[in-house]
């Protein structure tokens, strides 16, 4: 997958995407990450990328010329997304959609954002990582790259993980997990997980995923069409395991 990122701070994105599983995905040619600095497409001696807003007001805006020139020179894979708090909220469903593509691109804003003509005439859509304001789009870009690339076949150690984890095929949050020791400071692992009865373990896990989702994210239960009769039976069979 090719992902092009346009940013005034390519080092931030490159550094984040060089370690751990993303770094491996790049080494294994699963991810072809290309970074472009619009500052390389300025023509003045100060390499200016920002200017004051028409009509006055606080802060500076990214000028259109270096952004258009940078994108046009790179001819990046489309869709090209502007990162911005006013965009469509990025979520796991969108990560799955993007993971089906051969590539896409991200444009990071800085200052008070970009000249509106960039939004209207250069990018294809706008993505937000949530109702929060960052100093720039770089952290948001890293978030999108990580969420998408980990879904590519071969990018993760365990191919099952994207199926069973939160927001996966079940539409539920994940159940609580435990590793050794079986008893830690008097807090012990549920007996069922050590019973060797795999069918019972699977039922316990599904019940706990349901309990947790009902308590923490009832909207996800609604989104999957409420509870089935099987779900209700499981909830009765297994009481909620405390997870707070
Ligand atoms: N003045 C703008 C905020 C600009 S923040 C406003 O009030 O809407 C500067 C840059 O940070 C933005 O151009 C965008 O690229 C990035 N950014 C900030 N918050 C973001 C968010 N929630 N999601 C994605 N990008 C964000």
PDB file of C-alpha atoms and ligand atoms in Angstrom:
ATOM      1  CA  UNK A   1       0.000   0.000   0.000  1.00  0.00           C
ATOM      2  CA  UNK A   2       1.265   3.442  -0.888  1.00  0.00           C
ATOM      3  CA  UNK A   3       0.460   6.294   1.515  1.00  0.00           C
ATOM      4  CA  UNK A   4       1.655   9.832   0.775  1.00  0.00           C
ATOM      5  CA  UNK A   5       1.691  12.362   3.612  1.00  0.00           C
ATOM      6  CA  UNK A   6       2.073  16.107   3.052  1.00  0.00           C
ATOM      7  CA  UNK A   7       3.473  17.766   6.141  1.00  0.00           C
ATOM      8  CA  UNK A   8       5.700  20.616   7.292  1.00  0.00           C
ATOM      9  CA  UNK A   9       7.165  18.139   9.805  1.00  0.00           C
ATOM     10  CA  UNK A  10       8.016  15.001   7.815  1.00  0.00           C
ATOM     11  CA  UNK A  11      10.387  13.899  10.576  1.00  0.00           C
ATOM     12  CA  UNK A  12       7.522  13.572  13.056  1.00  0.00           C
ATOM     13  CA  UNK A  13       5.587  11.199  10.818  1.00  0.00           C
ATOM     14  CA  UNK A  14       8.680   9.358   9.581  1.00  0.00           C
ATOM     15  CA  UNK A  15       9.903   8.774  13.141  1.00  0.00           C
ATOM     16  CA  UNK A  16       6.585   7.450  14.366  1.00  0.00           C
ATOM     17  CA  UNK A  17       6.218   5.172  11.351  1.00  0.00           C
ATOM     18  CA  UNK A  18       9.752   3.744  11.594  1.00  0.00           C
ATOM     19  CA  UNK A  19       9.446   1.743  14.802  1.00  0.00           C
ATOM     20  CA  UNK A  20       7.652  -1.422  15.760  1.00  0.00           C
ATOM     21  CA  UNK A  21       5.104  -3.007  13.394  1.00  0.00           C
ATOM     22  CA  UNK A  22       4.861   0.032  11.096  1.00  0.00           C
ATOM     23  CA  UNK A  23       8.630   0.029  10.665  1.00  0.00           C
ATOM     24  CA  UNK A  24       8.496  -3.671   9.828  1.00  0.00           C
ATOM     25  CA  UNK A  25       5.675  -3.103   7.336  1.00  0.00           C
ATOM     26  CA  UNK A  26       7.909  -0.556   5.583  1.00  0.00           C
ATOM     27  CA  UNK A  27      10.933  -2.865   5.646  1.00  0.00           C
ATOM     28  CA  UNK A  28       8.819  -5.686   4.185  1.00  0.00           C
ATOM     29  CA  UNK A  29       7.429  -3.428   1.422  1.00  0.00           C
ATOM     30  CA  UNK A  30       3.875  -3.809   2.709  1.00  0.00           C
ATOM     31  CA  UNK A  31       3.844  -0.058   3.259  1.00  0.00           C
ATOM     32  CA  UNK A  32       5.346   2.448   0.824  1.00  0.00           C
ATOM     33  CA  UNK A  33       5.155   5.632   2.907  1.00  0.00           C
ATOM     34  CA  UNK A  34       6.169   8.793   1.058  1.00  0.00           C
ATOM     35  CA  UNK A  35       6.598  12.088   2.856  1.00  0.00           C
ATOM     36  CA  UNK A  36       6.394  15.462   1.127  1.00  0.00           C
ATOM     37  CA  UNK A  37       7.255  18.830   2.642  1.00  0.00           C
ATOM     38  CA  UNK A  38       5.305  21.719   1.046  1.00  0.00           C
ATOM     39  CA  UNK A  39       8.143  23.978   2.151  1.00  0.00           C
ATOM     40  CA  UNK A  40      10.209  22.438  -0.661  1.00  0.00           C
ATOM     41  CA  UNK A  41       7.736  24.055  -3.061  1.00  0.00           C
ATOM     42  CA  UNK A  42       8.154  27.682  -2.012  1.00  0.00           C
ATOM     43  CA  UNK A  43       9.895  30.237  -4.170  1.00  0.00           C
ATOM     44  CA  UNK A  44      10.905  32.978  -1.701  1.00  0.00           C
ATOM     45  CA  UNK A  45      14.104  33.091   0.306  1.00  0.00           C
ATOM     46  CA  UNK A  46      12.265  32.578   3.604  1.00  0.00           C
ATOM     47  CA  UNK A  47      10.455  29.498   2.249  1.00  0.00           C
ATOM     48  CA  UNK A  48       7.161  30.953   3.482  1.00  0.00           C
ATOM     49  CA  UNK A  49       4.226  28.568   3.840  1.00  0.00           C
ATOM     50  CA  UNK A  50       1.832  30.707   5.913  1.00  0.00           C
ATOM     51  CA  UNK A  51       0.184  34.086   5.722  1.00  0.00           C
ATOM     52  CA  UNK A  52      -2.321  36.214   7.646  1.00  0.00           C
ATOM     53  CA  UNK A  53      -6.039  35.643   7.017  1.00  0.00           C
ATOM     54  CA  UNK A  54      -7.989  38.078   4.835  1.00  0.00           C
ATOM     55  CA  UNK A  55     -10.462  39.951   7.012  1.00  0.00           C
ATOM     56  CA  UNK A  56      -8.152  39.779  10.016  1.00  0.00           C
ATOM     57  CA  UNK A  57      -8.318  37.514  13.007  1.00  0.00           C
ATOM     58  CA  UNK A  58      -6.010  35.417  15.113  1.00  0.00           C
ATOM     59  CA  UNK A  59      -3.240  33.250  13.744  1.00  0.00           C
ATOM     60  CA  UNK A  60      -1.893  32.364  10.342  1.00  0.00           C
ATOM     61  CA  UNK A  61      -3.117  30.109   7.544  1.00  0.00           C
ATOM     62  CA  UNK A  62      -1.266  27.751   5.230  1.00  0.00           C
ATOM     63  CA  UNK A  63      -0.951  29.403   1.832  1.00  0.00           C
ATOM     64  CA  UNK A  64      -2.434  27.544  -1.128  1.00  0.00           C
ATOM     65  CA  UNK A  65       0.534  27.715  -3.566  1.00  0.00           C
ATOM     66  CA  UNK A  66       3.041  25.430  -1.752  1.00  0.00           C
ATOM     67  CA  UNK A  67       0.308  22.891  -0.972  1.00  0.00           C
ATOM     68  CA  UNK A  68      -0.982  22.747  -4.548  1.00  0.00           C
ATOM     69  CA  UNK A  69       2.581  22.611  -5.939  1.00  0.00           C
ATOM     70  CA  UNK A  70       3.618  19.860  -3.547  1.00  0.00           C
ATOM     71  CA  UNK A  71       0.572  17.702  -4.299  1.00  0.00           C
ATOM     72  CA  UNK A  72       0.830  18.268  -8.050  1.00  0.00           C
ATOM     73  CA  UNK A  73       4.527  17.337  -8.099  1.00  0.00           C
ATOM     74  CA  UNK A  74       3.948  14.118  -6.131  1.00  0.00           C
ATOM     75  CA  UNK A  75       0.845  12.976  -8.036  1.00  0.00           C
ATOM     76  CA  UNK A  76      -0.180  11.052  -4.900  1.00  0.00           C
ATOM     77  CA  UNK A  77      -2.631   8.159  -4.661  1.00  0.00           C
ATOM     78  CA  UNK A  78      -6.219   9.311  -4.250  1.00  0.00           C
ATOM     79  CA  UNK A  79      -8.331   9.860  -2.268  1.00  0.00           C
ATOM     80  CA  UNK A  80      -6.359  12.690  -0.707  1.00  0.00           C
ATOM     81  CA  UNK A  81      -7.708  13.536   2.743  1.00  0.00           C
ATOM     82  CA  UNK A  82      -7.215  16.811   4.552  1.00  0.00           C
ATOM     83  CA  UNK A  83      -6.900  16.223   8.296  1.00  0.00           C
ATOM     84  CA  UNK A  84      -9.053  18.650  10.221  1.00  0.00           C
ATOM     85  CA  UNK A  85     -11.394  18.847  13.205  1.00  0.00           C
ATOM     86  CA  UNK A  86     -14.341  19.628  10.905  1.00  0.00           C
ATOM     87  CA  UNK A  87     -14.008  16.434   8.880  1.00  0.00           C
ATOM     88  CA  UNK A  88     -15.801  13.114   8.897  1.00  0.00           C
ATOM     89  CA  UNK A  89     -14.863  11.247  12.066  1.00  0.00           C
ATOM     90  CA  UNK A  90     -12.337   8.499  11.390  1.00  0.00           C
ATOM     91  CA  UNK A  91     -13.299   5.142  12.899  1.00  0.00           C
ATOM     92  CA  UNK A  92     -12.590   1.426  12.584  1.00  0.00           C
ATOM     93  CA  UNK A  93     -15.121   1.035   9.755  1.00  0.00           C
ATOM     94  CA  UNK A  94     -13.295   3.661   7.757  1.00  0.00           C
ATOM     95  CA  UNK A  95      -9.936   2.063   8.598  1.00  0.00           C
ATOM     96  CA  UNK A  96     -11.290  -1.172   7.115  1.00  0.00           C
ATOM     97  CA  UNK A  97     -12.447   0.646   3.967  1.00  0.00           C
ATOM     98  CA  UNK A  98      -9.083   2.338   3.473  1.00  0.00           C
ATOM     99  CA  UNK A  99      -7.260  -0.963   4.051  1.00  0.00           C
ATOM    100  CA  UNK A 100      -8.972  -2.289   0.890  1.00  0.00           C
ATOM    101  CA  UNK A 101      -7.340   0.387  -1.294  1.00  0.00           C
ATOM    102  CA  UNK A 102      -3.971   0.297  -3.063  1.00  0.00           C
ATOM    103  CA  UNK A 103      -3.196   3.668  -1.528  1.00  0.00           C
ATOM    104  CA  UNK A 104      -4.416   7.037  -0.296  1.00  0.00           C
ATOM    105  CA  UNK A 105      -2.923  10.316   0.879  1.00  0.00           C
ATOM    106  CA  UNK A 106      -3.088  12.661   3.853  1.00  0.00           C
ATOM    107  CA  UNK A 107      -2.538  16.406   4.060  1.00  0.00           C
ATOM    108  CA  UNK A 108      -1.599  17.794   7.477  1.00  0.00           C
ATOM    109  CA  UNK A 109      -2.587  21.335   8.394  1.00  0.00           C
ATOM    110  CA  UNK A 110      -0.709  23.582  10.803  1.00  0.00           C
ATOM    111  CA  UNK A 111      -1.330  27.042  12.284  1.00  0.00           C
ATOM    112  CA  UNK A 112      -5.075  27.889  12.094  1.00  0.00           C
ATOM    113  CA  UNK A 113      -5.472  25.475   9.201  1.00  0.00           C
ATOM    114  CA  UNK A 114      -5.393  25.790   5.413  1.00  0.00           C
ATOM    115  CA  UNK A 115      -6.673  28.330   2.899  1.00  0.00           C
ATOM    116  CA  UNK A 116     -10.218  27.244   2.060  1.00  0.00           C
ATOM    117  CA  UNK A 117      -9.358  26.703  -1.627  1.00  0.00           C
ATOM    118  CA  UNK A 118      -7.208  23.736  -0.582  1.00  0.00           C
ATOM    119  CA  UNK A 119     -10.276  22.144   0.973  1.00  0.00           C
ATOM    120  CA  UNK A 120     -12.487  22.930  -2.014  1.00  0.00           C
ATOM    121  CA  UNK A 121     -10.183  22.281  -4.951  1.00  0.00           C
ATOM    122  CA  UNK A 122      -7.223  20.134  -3.923  1.00  0.00           C
ATOM    123  CA  UNK A 123      -8.356  17.419  -1.517  1.00  0.00           C
ATOM    124  CA  UNK A 124     -11.133  14.850  -1.936  1.00  0.00           C
ATOM    125  CA  UNK A 125     -12.450  14.734   1.620  1.00  0.00           C
ATOM    126  CA  UNK A 126     -11.666  15.802   5.175  1.00  0.00           C
ATOM    127  CA  UNK A 127     -11.003  13.485   8.120  1.00  0.00           C
ATOM    128  CA  UNK A 128     -11.138  14.260  11.834  1.00  0.00           C
ATOM    129  CA  UNK A 129      -9.792  11.977  14.532  1.00  0.00           C
ATOM    130  CA  UNK A 130     -12.428  13.233  16.993  1.00  0.00           C
ATOM    131  CA  UNK A 131     -13.849  16.343  18.638  1.00  0.00           C
ATOM    132  CA  UNK A 132     -10.523  17.673  19.829  1.00  0.00           C
ATOM    133  CA  UNK A 133      -8.147  20.309  18.436  1.00  0.00           C
ATOM    134  CA  UNK A 134      -4.468  19.489  17.783  1.00  0.00           C
ATOM    135  CA  UNK A 135      -1.622  21.816  16.805  1.00  0.00           C
ATOM    136  CA  UNK A 136      -1.213  20.044  13.501  1.00  0.00           C
ATOM    137  CA  UNK A 137      -2.372  17.093  11.449  1.00  0.00           C
ATOM    138  CA  UNK A 138       0.736  14.953  12.026  1.00  0.00           C
ATOM    139  CA  UNK A 139      -0.495  13.016  15.057  1.00  0.00           C
ATOM    140  CA  UNK A 140      -3.815  12.492  13.277  1.00  0.00           C
ATOM    141  CA  UNK A 141      -1.974  11.238  10.166  1.00  0.00           C
ATOM    142  CA  UNK A 142       0.058   8.785  12.269  1.00  0.00           C
ATOM    143  CA  UNK A 143      -3.152   7.553  13.865  1.00  0.00           C
ATOM    144  CA  UNK A 144      -4.775   6.918  10.472  1.00  0.00           C
ATOM    145  CA  UNK A 145      -1.667   5.224   9.042  1.00  0.00           C
ATOM    146  CA  UNK A 146      -1.346   2.926  12.053  1.00  0.00           C
ATOM    147  CA  UNK A 147      -5.040   1.981  12.171  1.00  0.00           C
ATOM    148  CA  UNK A 148      -5.091   1.147   8.444  1.00  0.00           C
ATOM    149  CA  UNK A 149      -1.734  -0.556   8.008  1.00  0.00           C
ATOM    150  CA  UNK A 150      -2.259  -2.950  10.918  1.00  0.00           C
ATOM    151  CA  UNK A 151      -5.245  -4.341   8.993  1.00  0.00           C
ATOM    152  CA  UNK A 152      -3.149  -5.274   5.942  1.00  0.00           C
ATOM    153  CA  UNK A 153      -2.561  -9.019   5.626  1.00  0.00           C
ATOM    154  CA  UNK A 154       0.874  -9.801   7.040  1.00  0.00           C
ATOM    155  CA  UNK A 155       1.247  -6.550   8.997  1.00  0.00           C
ATOM    156  CA  UNK A 156       0.413  -8.078  12.358  1.00  0.00           C
ATOM    157  CA  UNK A 157       1.826 -11.093  14.144  1.00  0.00           C
ATOM    158  CA  UNK A 158      -1.559 -12.695  14.709  1.00  0.00           C
ATOM    159  CA  UNK A 159      -3.968 -12.666  11.762  1.00  0.00           C
ATOM    160  CA  UNK A 160      -6.908 -13.373  14.066  1.00  0.00           C
ATOM    161  CA  UNK A 161      -6.451 -10.195  16.084  1.00  0.00           C
ATOM    162  CA  UNK A 162      -8.304  -7.760  13.788  1.00  0.00           C
ATOM    163  CA  UNK A 163     -11.298 -10.133  13.764  1.00  0.00           C
ATOM    164  CA  UNK A 164     -11.731 -10.679  17.500  1.00  0.00           C
ATOM    165  CA  UNK A 165     -10.634  -7.306  18.874  1.00  0.00           C
ATOM    166  CA  UNK A 166     -12.871  -4.346  19.753  1.00  0.00           C
ATOM    167  CA  UNK A 167     -14.997  -3.044  16.834  1.00  0.00           C
ATOM    168  CA  UNK A 168     -14.196  -6.305  15.003  1.00  0.00           C
ATOM    169  CA  UNK A 169     -16.630  -8.680  13.319  1.00  0.00           C
ATOM    170  CA  UNK A 170     -18.699  -9.118  16.518  1.00  0.00           C
ATOM    171  CA  UNK A 171     -19.383  -5.378  16.844  1.00  0.00           C
ATOM    172  CA  UNK A 172     -18.521  -5.671  20.543  1.00  0.00           C
ATOM    173  CA  UNK A 173     -15.739  -4.435  22.794  1.00  0.00           C
ATOM    174  CA  UNK A 174     -13.213  -7.033  23.773  1.00  0.00           C
ATOM    175  CA  UNK A 175     -13.664  -9.130  26.915  1.00  0.00           C
ATOM    176  CA  UNK A 176     -11.089  -8.931  29.771  1.00  0.00           C
ATOM    177  CA  UNK A 177      -7.859 -10.886  29.182  1.00  0.00           C
ATOM    178  CA  UNK A 178      -5.414 -12.425  31.649  1.00  0.00           C
ATOM    179  CA  UNK A 179      -1.902 -13.824  31.488  1.00  0.00           C
ATOM    180  CA  UNK A 180       0.368 -15.409  34.114  1.00  0.00           C
ATOM    181  CA  UNK A 181       0.537 -15.382  37.091  1.00  0.00           C
ATOM    182  CA  UNK A 182      -2.826 -17.012  37.840  1.00  0.00           C
ATOM    183  CA  UNK A 183      -2.855 -15.181  41.143  1.00  0.00           C
ATOM    184  CA  UNK A 184      -1.407 -11.663  41.348  1.00  0.00           C
ATOM    185  CA  UNK A 185      -1.598  -9.875  44.717  1.00  0.00           C
ATOM    186  CA  UNK A 186      -4.632 -11.958  45.602  1.00  0.00           C
ATOM    187  CA  UNK A 187      -6.476 -11.114  42.380  1.00  0.00           C
ATOM    188  CA  UNK A 188      -7.025 -14.406  40.650  1.00  0.00           C
ATOM    189  CA  UNK A 189      -7.855 -15.334  37.075  1.00  0.00           C
ATOM    190  CA  UNK A 190     -11.423 -16.620  36.485  1.00  0.00           C
ATOM    191  CA  UNK A 191     -11.529 -20.419  36.908  1.00  0.00           C
ATOM    192  CA  UNK A 192     -13.270 -20.937  33.574  1.00  0.00           C
ATOM    193  CA  UNK A 193     -10.206 -19.652  31.682  1.00  0.00           C
ATOM    194  CA  UNK A 194      -8.062 -22.343  33.335  1.00  0.00           C
ATOM    195  CA  UNK A 195     -10.608 -25.140  32.927  1.00  0.00           C
ATOM    196  CA  UNK A 196      -9.450 -26.383  29.519  1.00  0.00           C
ATOM    197  CA  UNK A 197     -13.112 -26.447  28.396  1.00  0.00           C
ATOM    198  CA  UNK A 198     -12.719 -24.446  25.189  1.00  0.00           C
ATOM    199  CA  UNK A 199     -16.423 -24.242  24.358  1.00  0.00           C
ATOM    200  CA  UNK A 200     -17.151 -22.883  27.831  1.00  0.00           C
ATOM    201  CA  UNK A 201     -14.251 -20.433  27.533  1.00  0.00           C
ATOM    202  CA  UNK A 202     -15.689 -19.179  24.225  1.00  0.00           C
ATOM    203  CA  UNK A 203     -19.136 -18.715  25.792  1.00  0.00           C
ATOM    204  CA  UNK A 204     -17.652 -16.940  28.827  1.00  0.00           C
ATOM    205  CA  UNK A 205     -15.680 -14.601  26.536  1.00  0.00           C
ATOM    206  CA  UNK A 206     -18.702 -13.732  24.452  1.00  0.00           C
ATOM    207  CA  UNK A 207     -20.769 -13.106  27.593  1.00  0.00           C
ATOM    208  CA  UNK A 208     -18.087 -10.806  29.018  1.00  0.00           C
ATOM    209  CA  UNK A 209     -17.785  -8.914  25.722  1.00  0.00           C
ATOM    210  CA  UNK A 210     -21.557  -8.394  25.846  1.00  0.00           C
ATOM    211  CA  UNK A 211     -21.552  -7.303  29.511  1.00  0.00           C
ATOM    212  CA  UNK A 212     -18.718  -4.867  28.905  1.00  0.00           C
ATOM    213  CA  UNK A 213     -20.267  -3.387  25.766  1.00  0.00           C
ATOM    214  CA  UNK A 214     -23.679  -3.003  27.416  1.00  0.00           C
ATOM    215  CA  UNK A 215     -22.075  -1.133  30.326  1.00  0.00           C
ATOM    216  CA  UNK A 216     -19.561   0.997  28.443  1.00  0.00           C
ATOM    217  CA  UNK A 217     -20.941   1.421  24.898  1.00  0.00           C
ATOM    218  CA  UNK A 218     -24.671   0.652  24.674  1.00  0.00           C
ATOM    219  CA  UNK A 219     -24.691   2.444  21.300  1.00  0.00           C
ATOM    220  CA  UNK A 220     -22.675  -0.472  19.861  1.00  0.00           C
ATOM    221  CA  UNK A 221     -25.357  -2.914  21.017  1.00  0.00           C
ATOM    222  CA  UNK A 222     -28.014  -0.805  19.287  1.00  0.00           C
ATOM    223  CA  UNK A 223     -25.866  -0.674  16.138  1.00  0.00           C
ATOM    224  CA  UNK A 224     -25.819  -4.473  15.900  1.00  0.00           C
ATOM    225  CA  UNK A 225     -29.606  -4.590  16.273  1.00  0.00           C
ATOM    226  CA  UNK A 226     -29.936  -5.211  20.028  1.00  0.00           C
ATOM    227  CA  UNK A 227     -29.509  -8.493  21.894  1.00  0.00           C
ATOM    228  CA  UNK A 228     -30.420 -11.900  20.459  1.00  0.00           C
ATOM    229  CA  UNK A 229     -32.059 -14.669  22.509  1.00  0.00           C
ATOM    230  CA  UNK A 230     -28.667 -16.437  22.567  1.00  0.00           C
ATOM    231  CA  UNK A 231     -27.047 -13.268  23.921  1.00  0.00           C
ATOM    232  CA  UNK A 232     -29.629 -13.063  26.721  1.00  0.00           C
ATOM    233  CA  UNK A 233     -29.098 -16.706  27.641  1.00  0.00           C
ATOM    234  CA  UNK A 234     -25.317 -16.159  27.831  1.00  0.00           C
ATOM    235  CA  UNK A 235     -25.716 -13.045  29.965  1.00  0.00           C
ATOM    236  CA  UNK A 236     -27.753 -15.107  32.421  1.00  0.00           C
ATOM    237  CA  UNK A 237     -25.340 -18.027  32.376  1.00  0.00           C
ATOM    238  CA  UNK A 238     -22.280 -15.871  33.183  1.00  0.00           C
ATOM    239  CA  UNK A 239     -22.403 -12.878  35.549  1.00  0.00           C
ATOM    240  CA  UNK A 240     -20.318  -9.844  34.565  1.00  0.00           C
ATOM    241  CA  UNK A 241     -16.658 -10.071  35.463  1.00  0.00           C
ATOM    242  CA  UNK A 242     -15.602  -6.801  37.156  1.00  0.00           C
ATOM    243  CA  UNK A 243     -13.274  -4.850  34.879  1.00  0.00           C
ATOM    244  CA  UNK A 244     -12.984  -1.452  36.568  1.00  0.00           C
TER     245      UNK A 244
HETATM  246  N1  LIG B   1      -8.508  26.605  13.414  1.00  0.00           N
HETATM  247  C1  LIG B   1      -8.907  25.253  13.222  1.00  0.00           C
HETATM  248  C2  LIG B   1      -7.976  24.297  13.959  1.00  0.00           C
HETATM  249  C3  LIG B   1      -6.607  24.232  13.360  1.00  0.00           C
HETATM  250  S1  LIG B   1      -5.585  23.126  14.204  1.00  0.00           S
HETATM  251  C4  LIG B   1     -10.325  25.063  13.737  1.00  0.00           C
HETATM  252  O1  LIG B   1     -10.710  25.754  14.660  1.00  0.00           O
HETATM  253  O2  LIG B   1     -11.039  24.187  13.218  1.00  0.00           O
HETATM  254  C5  LIG B   1      -4.277  22.933  13.048  1.00  0.00           C
HETATM  255  C6  LIG B   1      -4.279  21.676  12.214  1.00  0.00           C
HETATM  256  O3  LIG B   1      -4.265  20.563  13.085  1.00  0.00           O
HETATM  257  C7  LIG B   1      -5.480  21.471  11.326  1.00  0.00           C
HETATM  258  O4  LIG B   1      -5.344  22.126  10.109  1.00  0.00           O
HETATM  259  C8  LIG B   1      -5.514  19.969  11.164  1.00  0.00           C
HETATM  260  O5  LIG B   1      -4.676  19.531  10.099  1.00  0.00           O
HETATM  261  C9  LIG B   1      -4.923  19.463  12.470  1.00  0.00           C
HETATM  262  N2  LIG B   1      -5.978  19.009  13.386  1.00  0.00           N
HETATM  263  C10 LIG B   1      -6.396  19.627  14.521  1.00  0.00           C
HETATM  264  N3  LIG B   1      -7.375  18.940  15.125  1.00  0.00           N
HETATM  265  C11 LIG B   1      -7.587  17.835  14.371  1.00  0.00           C
HETATM  266  C12 LIG B   1      -8.501  16.735  14.461  1.00  0.00           C
HETATM  267  N4  LIG B   1      -9.387  16.624  15.463  1.00  0.00           N
HETATM  268  N5  LIG B   1      -8.442  15.792  13.497  1.00  0.00           N
HETATM  269  C13 LIG B   1      -7.567  15.894  12.471  1.00  0.00           C
HETATM  270  N6  LIG B   1      -6.696  16.908  12.332  1.00  0.00           N
HETATM  271  C14 LIG B   1      -6.701  17.873  13.264  1.00  0.00           C
END
